[in-house]
PDB file of C-alpha atoms and ligand atoms in Angstrom:
ATOM      1  CA  UNK A 229     100.538  83.164 118.169  1.00  0.00           C
ATOM      2  CA  UNK A 230     100.841  85.684 121.003  1.00  0.00           C
ATOM      3  CA  UNK A 231      98.172  88.375 120.923  1.00  0.00           C
ATOM      4  CA  UNK A 232      98.898  91.164 123.380  1.00  0.00           C
ATOM      5  CA  UNK A 233      96.901  94.361 123.380  1.00  0.00           C
ATOM      6  CA  UNK A 234      97.192  96.734 126.347  1.00  0.00           C
ATOM      7  CA  UNK A 235      93.610  97.881 127.058  1.00  0.00           C
ATOM      8  CA  UNK A 236      93.125 101.633 127.606  1.00  0.00           C
ATOM      9  CA  UNK A 237      91.199 103.534 130.325  1.00  0.00           C
ATOM     10  CA  UNK A 238      90.276 100.245 132.040  1.00  0.00           C
ATOM     11  CA  UNK A 239      89.292 101.604 135.470  1.00  0.00           C
ATOM     12  CA  UNK A 240      87.327 104.460 133.908  1.00  0.00           C
ATOM     13  CA  UNK A 241      85.452 102.053 131.594  1.00  0.00           C
ATOM     14  CA  UNK A 242      84.594  99.766 134.510  1.00  0.00           C
ATOM     15  CA  UNK A 243      83.319 102.628 136.652  1.00  0.00           C
ATOM     16  CA  UNK A 244      80.880 103.825 133.965  1.00  0.00           C
ATOM     17  CA  UNK A 245      79.934 100.469 132.458  1.00  0.00           C
ATOM     18  CA  UNK A 246      79.508  97.978 135.310  1.00  0.00           C
ATOM     19  CA  UNK A 247      76.690  99.296 137.479  1.00  0.00           C
ATOM     20  CA  UNK A 248      74.906  95.945 137.989  1.00  0.00           C
ATOM     21  CA  UNK A 249      77.026  92.835 138.654  1.00  0.00           C
ATOM     22  CA  UNK A 250      74.418  90.299 137.572  1.00  0.00           C
ATOM     23  CA  UNK A 251      73.548  91.411 134.076  1.00  0.00           C
ATOM     24  CA  UNK A 252      74.571  90.687 130.506  1.00  0.00           C
ATOM     25  CA  UNK A 253      77.403  92.816 129.112  1.00  0.00           C
ATOM     26  CA  UNK A 254      78.432  93.089 125.467  1.00  0.00           C
ATOM     27  CA  UNK A 255      81.979  93.943 124.413  1.00  0.00           C
ATOM     28  CA  UNK A 256      81.555  94.812 120.728  1.00  0.00           C
ATOM     29  CA  UNK A 257      85.334  95.006 120.110  1.00  0.00           C
ATOM     30  CA  UNK A 258      86.591  92.197 122.315  1.00  0.00           C
ATOM     31  CA  UNK A 259      90.059  92.191 120.608  1.00  0.00           C
ATOM     32  CA  UNK A 260      92.628  90.686 122.969  1.00  0.00           C
ATOM     33  CA  UNK A 261      90.045  90.426 125.759  1.00  0.00           C
ATOM     34  CA  UNK A 262      91.652  92.943 128.142  1.00  0.00           C
ATOM     35  CA  UNK A 263      88.482  94.925 128.861  1.00  0.00           C
ATOM     36  CA  UNK A 264      86.364  91.764 128.694  1.00  0.00           C
ATOM     37  CA  UNK A 265      88.446  90.016 131.371  1.00  0.00           C
ATOM     38  CA  UNK A 266      88.318  93.071 133.635  1.00  0.00           C
ATOM     39  CA  UNK A 267      84.519  93.273 133.228  1.00  0.00           C
ATOM     40  CA  UNK A 268      84.075  89.559 133.998  1.00  0.00           C
ATOM     41  CA  UNK A 269      86.214  89.903 137.130  1.00  0.00           C
ATOM     42  CA  UNK A 270      83.777  92.522 138.444  1.00  0.00           C
ATOM     43  CA  UNK A 271      80.623  90.564 137.612  1.00  0.00           C
ATOM     44  CA  UNK A 272      78.811  88.123 139.892  1.00  0.00           C
ATOM     45  CA  UNK A 273      78.821  84.396 138.988  1.00  0.00           C
ATOM     46  CA  UNK A 274      75.545  84.973 137.129  1.00  0.00           C
ATOM     47  CA  UNK A 275      76.962  87.875 135.090  1.00  0.00           C
ATOM     48  CA  UNK A 276      77.574  87.113 131.405  1.00  0.00           C
ATOM     49  CA  UNK A 277      79.670  88.580 128.611  1.00  0.00           C
ATOM     50  CA  UNK A 278      79.041  88.461 124.877  1.00  0.00           C
ATOM     51  CA  UNK A 279      82.221  89.337 122.969  1.00  0.00           C
ATOM     52  CA  UNK A 280      82.195  90.381 119.316  1.00  0.00           C
ATOM     53  CA  UNK A 281      85.083  90.960 116.918  1.00  0.00           C
ATOM     54  CA  UNK A 282      85.482  90.916 113.139  1.00  0.00           C
ATOM     55  CA  UNK A 283      89.015  89.529 113.453  1.00  0.00           C
ATOM     56  CA  UNK A 284      89.340  85.745 113.622  1.00  0.00           C
ATOM     57  CA  UNK A 285      92.911  85.842 115.024  1.00  0.00           C
ATOM     58  CA  UNK A 286      91.827  88.094 117.883  1.00  0.00           C
ATOM     59  CA  UNK A 287      88.921  85.821 118.742  1.00  0.00           C
ATOM     60  CA  UNK A 288      91.046  82.654 118.714  1.00  0.00           C
ATOM     61  CA  UNK A 289      93.530  84.197 121.168  1.00  0.00           C
ATOM     62  CA  UNK A 290      90.776  85.657 123.327  1.00  0.00           C
ATOM     63  CA  UNK A 291      88.821  82.407 123.496  1.00  0.00           C
ATOM     64  CA  UNK A 292      91.882  80.821 125.152  1.00  0.00           C
ATOM     65  CA  UNK A 293      92.349  83.773 127.508  1.00  0.00           C
ATOM     66  CA  UNK A 294      88.702  83.857 128.650  1.00  0.00           C
ATOM     67  CA  UNK A 295      88.268  80.070 128.916  1.00  0.00           C
ATOM     68  CA  UNK A 296      88.476  80.296 132.734  1.00  0.00           C
ATOM     69  CA  UNK A 297      85.082  82.017 132.772  1.00  0.00           C
ATOM     70  CA  UNK A 298      83.446  78.991 131.118  1.00  0.00           C
ATOM     71  CA  UNK A 299      79.802  79.317 130.074  1.00  0.00           C
ATOM     72  CA  UNK A 300      79.685  82.949 131.224  1.00  0.00           C
ATOM     73  CA  UNK A 301      81.426  84.028 127.997  1.00  0.00           C
ATOM     74  CA  UNK A 302      80.267  83.681 124.431  1.00  0.00           C
ATOM     75  CA  UNK A 303      82.372  84.946 121.499  1.00  0.00           C
ATOM     76  CA  UNK A 304      81.012  85.768 118.054  1.00  0.00           C
ATOM     77  CA  UNK A 305      82.957  86.610 114.897  1.00  0.00           C
ATOM     78  CA  UNK A 306      80.967  89.283 113.129  1.00  0.00           C
ATOM     79  CA  UNK A 307      80.853  92.965 112.350  1.00  0.00           C
ATOM     80  CA  UNK A 308      79.419  94.921 115.285  1.00  0.00           C
ATOM     81  CA  UNK A 309      77.077  96.708 112.863  1.00  0.00           C
ATOM     82  CA  UNK A 310      74.900  93.560 113.223  1.00  0.00           C
ATOM     83  CA  UNK A 311      74.683  94.000 116.995  1.00  0.00           C
ATOM     84  CA  UNK A 312      70.853  93.589 117.113  1.00  0.00           C
ATOM     85  CA  UNK A 313      70.963  90.177 115.400  1.00  0.00           C
ATOM     86  CA  UNK A 314      74.034  88.984 117.313  1.00  0.00           C
ATOM     87  CA  UNK A 315      72.404  89.797 120.649  1.00  0.00           C
ATOM     88  CA  UNK A 316      69.057  88.406 119.536  1.00  0.00           C
ATOM     89  CA  UNK A 317      70.680  85.094 118.486  1.00  0.00           C
ATOM     90  CA  UNK A 318      72.304  84.783 121.936  1.00  0.00           C
ATOM     91  CA  UNK A 319      68.874  84.434 123.544  1.00  0.00           C
ATOM     92  CA  UNK A 320      70.217  86.411 126.536  1.00  0.00           C
ATOM     93  CA  UNK A 321      68.290  89.207 128.330  1.00  0.00           C
ATOM     94  CA  UNK A 322      68.707  92.876 127.386  1.00  0.00           C
ATOM     95  CA  UNK A 323      72.273  93.999 128.132  1.00  0.00           C
ATOM     96  CA  UNK A 324      73.124  96.121 131.178  1.00  0.00           C
ATOM     97  CA  UNK A 325      76.220  97.460 129.461  1.00  0.00           C
ATOM     98  CA  UNK A 326      77.688  97.742 125.962  1.00  0.00           C
ATOM     99  CA  UNK A 327      81.306  98.699 125.230  1.00  0.00           C
ATOM    100  CA  UNK A 328      83.012  99.811 122.019  1.00  0.00           C
ATOM    101  CA  UNK A 329      86.808 100.273 121.990  1.00  0.00           C
ATOM    102  CA  UNK A 330      87.185 101.364 118.384  1.00  0.00           C
ATOM    103  CA  UNK A 331      89.939 101.061 115.832  1.00  0.00           C
ATOM    104  CA  UNK A 332      92.665  98.498 115.406  1.00  0.00           C
ATOM    105  CA  UNK A 333      94.461  96.484 118.078  1.00  0.00           C
ATOM    106  CA  UNK A 334      98.210  96.517 118.666  1.00  0.00           C
ATOM    107  CA  UNK A 335      98.684  93.035 117.136  1.00  0.00           C
ATOM    108  CA  UNK A 336      96.790  94.137 114.022  1.00  0.00           C
ATOM    109  CA  UNK A 337      99.142  97.122 113.708  1.00  0.00           C
ATOM    110  CA  UNK A 338     102.242  95.110 114.534  1.00  0.00           C
ATOM    111  CA  UNK A 339     101.613  92.141 112.212  1.00  0.00           C
ATOM    112  CA  UNK A 340     103.019  93.721 109.127  1.00  0.00           C
ATOM    113  CA  UNK A 341     101.222  91.350 106.745  1.00  0.00           C
ATOM    114  CA  UNK A 342      97.895  92.930 107.801  1.00  0.00           C
ATOM    115  CA  UNK A 343      99.008  96.014 105.850  1.00  0.00           C
ATOM    116  CA  UNK A 344      97.926  98.649 108.424  1.00  0.00           C
ATOM    117  CA  UNK A 345     101.400 100.080 109.001  1.00  0.00           C
ATOM    118  CA  UNK A 346     103.146 102.631 106.815  1.00  0.00           C
ATOM    119  CA  UNK A 347     106.474 101.700 108.417  1.00  0.00           C
ATOM    120  CA  UNK A 348     106.645  98.116 107.125  1.00  0.00           C
ATOM    121  CA  UNK A 349     106.491  96.749 103.600  1.00  0.00           C
ATOM    122  CA  UNK A 350     103.526  94.413 103.219  1.00  0.00           C
ATOM    123  CA  UNK A 351     100.547  93.728 100.942  1.00  0.00           C
ATOM    124  CA  UNK A 352      98.179  96.702 100.936  1.00  0.00           C
ATOM    125  CA  UNK A 353      95.405  94.942 102.841  1.00  0.00           C
ATOM    126  CA  UNK A 354      93.952  96.755 105.947  1.00  0.00           C
ATOM    127  CA  UNK A 355      90.963  94.436 106.383  1.00  0.00           C
ATOM    128  CA  UNK A 356      89.878  93.793 109.962  1.00  0.00           C
ATOM    129  CA  UNK A 357      87.935  90.796 108.683  1.00  0.00           C
ATOM    130  CA  UNK A 358      90.221  88.754 106.422  1.00  0.00           C
ATOM    131  CA  UNK A 359      87.196  87.085 104.792  1.00  0.00           C
ATOM    132  CA  UNK A 360      85.877  90.330 103.389  1.00  0.00           C
ATOM    133  CA  UNK A 361      86.716  90.690  99.649  1.00  0.00           C
ATOM    134  CA  UNK A 362      87.740  94.364  99.400  1.00  0.00           C
ATOM    135  CA  UNK A 363      91.290  95.337 100.431  1.00  0.00           C
ATOM    136  CA  UNK A 364      93.048  98.708 100.391  1.00  0.00           C
ATOM    137  CA  UNK A 365      94.767  97.581  97.157  1.00  0.00           C
ATOM    138  CA  UNK A 366      91.341  97.001  95.567  1.00  0.00           C
ATOM    139  CA  UNK A 367      90.361 100.611  96.318  1.00  0.00           C
ATOM    140  CA  UNK A 368      93.690 102.188  95.360  1.00  0.00           C
ATOM    141  CA  UNK A 369      93.811 100.368  92.020  1.00  0.00           C
ATOM    142  CA  UNK A 370      90.153 100.642  91.015  1.00  0.00           C
ATOM    143  CA  UNK A 371      88.494 103.816  92.320  1.00  0.00           C
ATOM    144  CA  UNK A 372      88.421 106.890  90.110  1.00  0.00           C
ATOM    145  CA  UNK A 373      90.712 109.815  90.887  1.00  0.00           C
ATOM    146  CA  UNK A 374      87.695 111.740  92.156  1.00  0.00           C
ATOM    147  CA  UNK A 375      86.573 108.936  94.433  1.00  0.00           C
ATOM    148  CA  UNK A 376      90.080 108.543  95.854  1.00  0.00           C
ATOM    149  CA  UNK A 377      90.423 112.277  96.471  1.00  0.00           C
ATOM    150  CA  UNK A 378      87.034 112.308  98.192  1.00  0.00           C
ATOM    151  CA  UNK A 379      87.902 109.401 100.508  1.00  0.00           C
ATOM    152  CA  UNK A 380      91.332 110.794 101.389  1.00  0.00           C
ATOM    153  CA  UNK A 381      89.878 114.225 102.141  1.00  0.00           C
ATOM    154  CA  UNK A 382      86.812 113.056 104.036  1.00  0.00           C
ATOM    155  CA  UNK A 383      88.262 110.174 106.076  1.00  0.00           C
ATOM    156  CA  UNK A 384      91.848 111.433 106.332  1.00  0.00           C
ATOM    157  CA  UNK A 385      91.169 115.187 106.576  1.00  0.00           C
ATOM    158  CA  UNK A 386      94.198 115.423 104.272  1.00  0.00           C
ATOM    159  CA  UNK A 387      94.708 118.792 102.594  1.00  0.00           C
ATOM    160  CA  UNK A 388      96.784 117.231  99.785  1.00  0.00           C
ATOM    161  CA  UNK A 389      94.041 114.725  98.900  1.00  0.00           C
ATOM    162  CA  UNK A 390      93.629 115.864  95.279  1.00  0.00           C
ATOM    163  CA  UNK A 391      97.360 115.634  94.519  1.00  0.00           C
ATOM    164  CA  UNK A 392      97.714 112.275  96.246  1.00  0.00           C
ATOM    165  CA  UNK A 393      94.783 110.887  94.219  1.00  0.00           C
ATOM    166  CA  UNK A 394      96.300 112.281  91.035  1.00  0.00           C
ATOM    167  CA  UNK A 395      99.715 110.703  91.783  1.00  0.00           C
ATOM    168  CA  UNK A 396      98.080 107.356  92.633  1.00  0.00           C
ATOM    169  CA  UNK A 397      96.248 107.268  89.316  1.00  0.00           C
ATOM    170  CA  UNK A 398      99.394 108.260  87.385  1.00  0.00           C
ATOM    171  CA  UNK A 399     101.440 105.592  89.133  1.00  0.00           C
ATOM    172  CA  UNK A 400      98.944 102.778  88.634  1.00  0.00           C
ATOM    173  CA  UNK A 401      98.901 103.440  84.889  1.00  0.00           C
ATOM    174  CA  UNK A 402     102.511 102.179  84.926  1.00  0.00           C
ATOM    175  CA  UNK A 403     102.108  99.420  87.535  1.00  0.00           C
ATOM    176  CA  UNK A 404      99.519  98.457  90.146  1.00  0.00           C
ATOM    177  CA  UNK A 405     100.084  99.661  93.725  1.00  0.00           C
ATOM    178  CA  UNK A 406     100.052  96.464  95.750  1.00  0.00           C
ATOM    179  CA  UNK A 407     102.236  97.165  98.778  1.00  0.00           C
ATOM    180  CA  UNK A 408     102.243  99.606 101.675  1.00  0.00           C
ATOM    181  CA  UNK A 409     105.657 101.102 100.890  1.00  0.00           C
ATOM    182  CA  UNK A 410     104.782 101.563  97.202  1.00  0.00           C
ATOM    183  CA  UNK A 411     101.854 103.674  98.364  1.00  0.00           C
ATOM    184  CA  UNK A 412     104.018 105.545 100.911  1.00  0.00           C
ATOM    185  CA  UNK A 413     106.423 106.506  98.091  1.00  0.00           C
ATOM    186  CA  UNK A 414     103.562 107.768  95.914  1.00  0.00           C
ATOM    187  CA  UNK A 415     102.183 109.843  98.827  1.00  0.00           C
ATOM    188  CA  UNK A 416     105.617 111.297  99.578  1.00  0.00           C
ATOM    189  CA  UNK A 417     106.044 112.261  95.936  1.00  0.00           C
ATOM    190  CA  UNK A 418     102.630 113.975  95.954  1.00  0.00           C
ATOM    191  CA  UNK A 419     103.114 116.100  99.096  1.00  0.00           C
ATOM    192  CA  UNK A 420     105.516 119.036  98.622  1.00  0.00           C
ATOM    193  CA  UNK A 421     108.769 118.678 100.589  1.00  0.00           C
ATOM    194  CA  UNK A 422     108.145 121.782 102.694  1.00  0.00           C
ATOM    195  CA  UNK A 423     104.766 120.434 103.853  1.00  0.00           C
ATOM    196  CA  UNK A 424     106.295 117.050 104.652  1.00  0.00           C
ATOM    197  CA  UNK A 425     108.794 118.514 107.129  1.00  0.00           C
ATOM    198  CA  UNK A 426     106.082 119.401 109.629  1.00  0.00           C
ATOM    199  CA  UNK A 427     103.692 117.184 111.523  1.00  0.00           C
ATOM    200  CA  UNK A 428     103.220 113.428 111.588  1.00  0.00           C
ATOM    201  CA  UNK A 429     104.278 110.851 108.983  1.00  0.00           C
ATOM    202  CA  UNK A 430     103.109 112.035 105.523  1.00  0.00           C
ATOM    203  CA  UNK A 431     101.221 108.760 104.905  1.00  0.00           C
ATOM    204  CA  UNK A 432      99.328 108.782 108.209  1.00  0.00           C
ATOM    205  CA  UNK A 433      96.190 110.557 107.011  1.00  0.00           C
ATOM    206  CA  UNK A 434      95.896 108.627 103.738  1.00  0.00           C
ATOM    207  CA  UNK A 435      96.365 105.301 105.528  1.00  0.00           C
ATOM    208  CA  UNK A 436      93.696 106.264 108.073  1.00  0.00           C
ATOM    209  CA  UNK A 437      91.355 107.201 105.224  1.00  0.00           C
ATOM    210  CA  UNK A 438      91.854 103.930 103.362  1.00  0.00           C
ATOM    211  CA  UNK A 439      91.431 101.889 106.537  1.00  0.00           C
ATOM    212  CA  UNK A 440      88.144 103.639 107.293  1.00  0.00           C
ATOM    213  CA  UNK A 441      86.952 103.088 103.714  1.00  0.00           C
ATOM    214  CA  UNK A 442      88.034  99.417 103.499  1.00  0.00           C
ATOM    215  CA  UNK A 443      86.198  98.569 106.713  1.00  0.00           C
ATOM    216  CA  UNK A 444      83.337 101.062 106.207  1.00  0.00           C
ATOM    217  CA  UNK A 445      84.131 102.097 109.771  1.00  0.00           C
ATOM    218  CA  UNK A 446      82.048 105.238 110.201  1.00  0.00           C
ATOM    219  CA  UNK A 447      78.807 103.785 108.838  1.00  0.00           C
ATOM    220  CA  UNK A 448      79.338 100.613 110.877  1.00  0.00           C
ATOM    221  CA  UNK A 449      79.811 102.759 114.005  1.00  0.00           C
ATOM    222  CA  UNK A 450      76.679 104.772 113.326  1.00  0.00           C
ATOM    223  CA  UNK A 451      74.575 101.639 112.734  1.00  0.00           C
ATOM    224  CA  UNK A 452      76.024  99.923 115.808  1.00  0.00           C
ATOM    225  CA  UNK A 453      75.313 102.896 118.093  1.00  0.00           C
ATOM    226  CA  UNK A 454      71.677 102.920 116.969  1.00  0.00           C
ATOM    227  CA  UNK A 455      71.450  99.170 117.582  1.00  0.00           C
ATOM    228  CA  UNK A 456      73.002  99.593 121.038  1.00  0.00           C
ATOM    229  CA  UNK A 457      70.361 102.152 121.982  1.00  0.00           C
ATOM    230  CA  UNK A 458      67.591  99.814 120.813  1.00  0.00           C
ATOM    231  CA  UNK A 459      68.736  96.788 122.794  1.00  0.00           C
ATOM    232  CA  UNK A 460      70.115  98.289 126.038  1.00  0.00           C
ATOM    233  CA  UNK A 461      68.108  97.562 129.197  1.00  0.00           C
ATOM    234  CA  UNK A 462      66.571 100.570 130.926  1.00  0.00           C
ATOM    235  CA  UNK A 463      69.331 101.985 133.142  1.00  0.00           C
ATOM    236  CA  UNK A 464      71.934 100.190 130.994  1.00  0.00           C
ATOM    237  CA  UNK A 465      75.206 101.896 130.104  1.00  0.00           C
ATOM    238  CA  UNK A 466      76.865 102.475 126.749  1.00  0.00           C
ATOM    239  CA  UNK A 467      80.593 103.328 126.713  1.00  0.00           C
ATOM    240  CA  UNK A 468      82.560 104.225 123.584  1.00  0.00           C
ATOM    241  CA  UNK A 469      86.311 104.766 123.319  1.00  0.00           C
ATOM    242  CA  UNK A 470      87.339 106.501 120.095  1.00  0.00           C
ATOM    243  CA  UNK A 471      90.784 107.322 118.741  1.00  0.00           C
ATOM    244  CA  UNK A 472      90.265 110.062 116.163  1.00  0.00           C
ATOM    245  CA  UNK A 473      88.093 113.092 115.685  1.00  0.00           C
ATOM    246  CA  UNK A 474      85.824 111.602 112.998  1.00  0.00           C
ATOM    247  CA  UNK A 475      84.741 108.802 115.325  1.00  0.00           C
ATOM    248  CA  UNK A 476      84.504 111.022 118.372  1.00  0.00           C
ATOM    249  CA  UNK A 477      82.321 113.502 116.481  1.00  0.00           C
ATOM    250  CA  UNK A 478      79.827 110.761 115.571  1.00  0.00           C
ATOM    251  CA  UNK A 479      79.696 109.529 119.170  1.00  0.00           C
ATOM    252  CA  UNK A 480      79.337 113.040 120.625  1.00  0.00           C
ATOM    253  CA  UNK A 481      76.583 114.142 118.221  1.00  0.00           C
ATOM    254  CA  UNK A 482      74.687 110.878 118.540  1.00  0.00           C
ATOM    255  CA  UNK A 483      74.738 111.014 122.351  1.00  0.00           C
ATOM    256  CA  UNK A 484      73.628 114.669 122.364  1.00  0.00           C
ATOM    257  CA  UNK A 485      70.738 113.968 119.984  1.00  0.00           C
ATOM    258  CA  UNK A 486      69.577 111.063 122.162  1.00  0.00           C
ATOM    259  CA  UNK A 487      69.836 113.207 125.300  1.00  0.00           C
ATOM    260  CA  UNK A 488      67.653 115.894 123.682  1.00  0.00           C
ATOM    261  CA  UNK A 489      65.058 113.204 122.882  1.00  0.00           C
ATOM    262  CA  UNK A 490      65.145 112.007 126.511  1.00  0.00           C
ATOM    263  CA  UNK A 491      66.454 108.561 125.499  1.00  0.00           C
ATOM    264  CA  UNK A 492      69.679 108.759 127.538  1.00  0.00           C
ATOM    265  CA  UNK A 493      71.501 110.718 130.219  1.00  0.00           C
ATOM    266  CA  UNK A 494      75.032 111.737 129.308  1.00  0.00           C
ATOM    267  CA  UNK A 495      77.437 110.578 132.047  1.00  0.00           C
ATOM    268  CA  UNK A 496      80.590 112.236 130.665  1.00  0.00           C
ATOM    269  CA  UNK A 497      80.058 115.958 130.081  1.00  0.00           C
ATOM    270  CA  UNK A 498      83.546 116.030 128.567  1.00  0.00           C
ATOM    271  CA  UNK A 499      85.286 112.978 127.141  1.00  0.00           C
ATOM    272  CA  UNK A 500      87.435 111.072 129.626  1.00  0.00           C
ATOM    273  CA  UNK A 501      91.091 110.887 128.536  1.00  0.00           C
ATOM    274  CA  UNK A 502      94.043 108.903 129.920  1.00  0.00           C
ATOM    275  CA  UNK A 503      96.260 110.339 132.647  1.00  0.00           C
ATOM    276  CA  UNK A 504      99.869 111.141 131.768  1.00  0.00           C
ATOM    277  CA  UNK A 505     101.002 108.031 133.665  1.00  0.00           C
ATOM    278  CA  UNK A 506      98.934 105.780 131.372  1.00  0.00           C
ATOM    279  CA  UNK A 507     100.200 107.531 128.228  1.00  0.00           C
ATOM    280  CA  UNK A 508     103.796 106.999 129.370  1.00  0.00           C
ATOM    281  CA  UNK A 509     103.266 103.264 129.827  1.00  0.00           C
ATOM    282  CA  UNK A 510     101.033 102.864 126.755  1.00  0.00           C
ATOM    283  CA  UNK A 511     101.691 105.586 124.141  1.00  0.00           C
ATOM    284  CA  UNK A 512      98.859 104.262 121.944  1.00  0.00           C
ATOM    285  CA  UNK A 513      96.387 105.436 124.599  1.00  0.00           C
ATOM    286  CA  UNK A 514      97.371 109.044 123.820  1.00  0.00           C
ATOM    287  CA  UNK A 515      94.401 109.883 121.591  1.00  0.00           C
ATOM    288  CA  UNK A 516      91.766 107.790 123.434  1.00  0.00           C
ATOM    289  CA  UNK A 517      88.491 109.490 124.381  1.00  0.00           C
ATOM    290  CA  UNK A 518      85.808 107.753 126.425  1.00  0.00           C
ATOM    291  CA  UNK A 519      82.162 108.856 126.376  1.00  0.00           C
ATOM    292  CA  UNK A 520      79.348 107.176 128.303  1.00  0.00           C
ATOM    293  CA  UNK A 521      75.549 107.393 128.513  1.00  0.00           C
ATOM    294  CA  UNK A 522      72.844 105.739 130.582  1.00  0.00           C
ATOM    295  CA  UNK A 523      69.684 104.485 128.824  1.00  0.00           C
ATOM    296  CA  UNK A 524      66.477 106.005 130.164  1.00  0.00           C
TER     297      UNK A 524
HETATM  298  C1  SAM B 759      91.265  98.625 119.990  1.00  0.00           C
HETATM  299  S1  SAM B 759      90.905  96.971 119.646  1.00  0.00           S
HETATM  300  C2  SAM B 759      90.009  96.413 121.054  1.00  0.00           C
HETATM  301  C3  SAM B 759      90.880  95.894 122.154  1.00  0.00           C
HETATM  302  C4  SAM B 759      90.129  95.289 123.331  1.00  0.00           C
HETATM  303  N1  SAM B 759      89.283  96.254 124.006  1.00  0.00           N
HETATM  304  C5  SAM B 759      91.086  94.661 124.325  1.00  0.00           C
HETATM  305  O1  SAM B 759      91.010  94.964 125.523  1.00  0.00           O
HETATM  306  O2  SAM B 759      91.950  93.864 123.908  1.00  0.00           O
HETATM  307  C6  SAM B 759      89.607  97.095 118.468  1.00  0.00           C
HETATM  308  C7  SAM B 759      89.057  95.757 117.978  1.00  0.00           C
HETATM  309  O3  SAM B 759      87.825  96.029 117.345  1.00  0.00           O
HETATM  310  C8  SAM B 759      87.688  95.209 116.215  1.00  0.00           C
HETATM  311  N2  SAM B 759      86.769  95.896 115.324  1.00  0.00           N
HETATM  312  C9  SAM B 759      86.917  97.121 114.762  1.00  0.00           C
HETATM  313  N3  SAM B 759      85.834  97.431 114.022  1.00  0.00           N
HETATM  314  C10 SAM B 759      84.977  96.377 114.134  1.00  0.00           C
HETATM  315  C11 SAM B 759      83.685  96.106 113.600  1.00  0.00           C
HETATM  316  N4  SAM B 759      83.052  96.974 112.797  1.00  0.00           N
HETATM  317  N5  SAM B 759      83.087  94.953 113.941  1.00  0.00           N
HETATM  318  C12 SAM B 759      83.713  94.060 114.768  1.00  0.00           C
HETATM  319  N6  SAM B 759      84.933  94.257 115.283  1.00  0.00           N
HETATM  320  C13 SAM B 759      85.573  95.407 114.969  1.00  0.00           C
HETATM  321  C14 SAM B 759      89.090  95.055 115.690  1.00  0.00           C
HETATM  322  O4  SAM B 759      89.210  93.867 114.938  1.00  0.00           O
HETATM  323  C15 SAM B 759      89.923  95.045 116.969  1.00  0.00           C
HETATM  324  O5  SAM B 759      90.180  93.722 117.409  1.00  0.00           O
END
């Protein structure tokens, strides 16, 4: 299977992350291996990379792509929230750099059977880790109306959350909602026509919310950032690329709190964003924001 993901902000990531060519680097979202390969190319022969991803397909493709680096690369299938244990099990020294490039990869979005896309009919899945038991269909068909409304409001920042939850519950009393386009139809019915004419696709916010809930993304990010701070070498760098405001807010507030405690120096006063030229070539880079800190 081909697995092509165009990495974003590559030069900017390298300039903040790779300050010491001989150390250990951890790519917590190794995905298609684009950033990982670029990092390895900058490292000395005794520079190592530990790559983590929850997605088995991504890791299989990336293992083939990074084979040329031999023993200098180790790949682990796991959730990055277990970063302490994963690094500890490697037996490698404290990392000089840790990278997170959050969210889903292009192949995950494009393989319709993963259920991330509201444009294609597919099972309502949205799991990054296919071995995890809870899918988006599990949540949509089992949570209470209140729980659904809460998730859609909090993780989707959707103003029509209460109506969407109400329409979901009404629909599932007739038949379960098992596919992406079934859910899109329910969402469209719930949002008044006038409100649907403006802005992005009407299902975008609800799909984002369910994806975050299925993968427990915000708690995993919070736990992983704390782990990264614990294990980074003194002088080591932590870089995070986020793609929506909920993630970016967590990263920004966490970095500021650490800076106040004297644990880190913030290297990016404002988030680094892609130049217009990059957005034109890779439209998915449009909402990327990179923040970086150096461990004291
Ligand atoms: C935007 S892609 C990364 C692309 C990568 N930087 C590259 O150059 O190809 C995000 C990746 O992070 C993985 N991911 C997201 N959340 C994760 C988590 N909590 N634990 C482990 N992997 C995660 C996804 O499976 C996906 O492959």
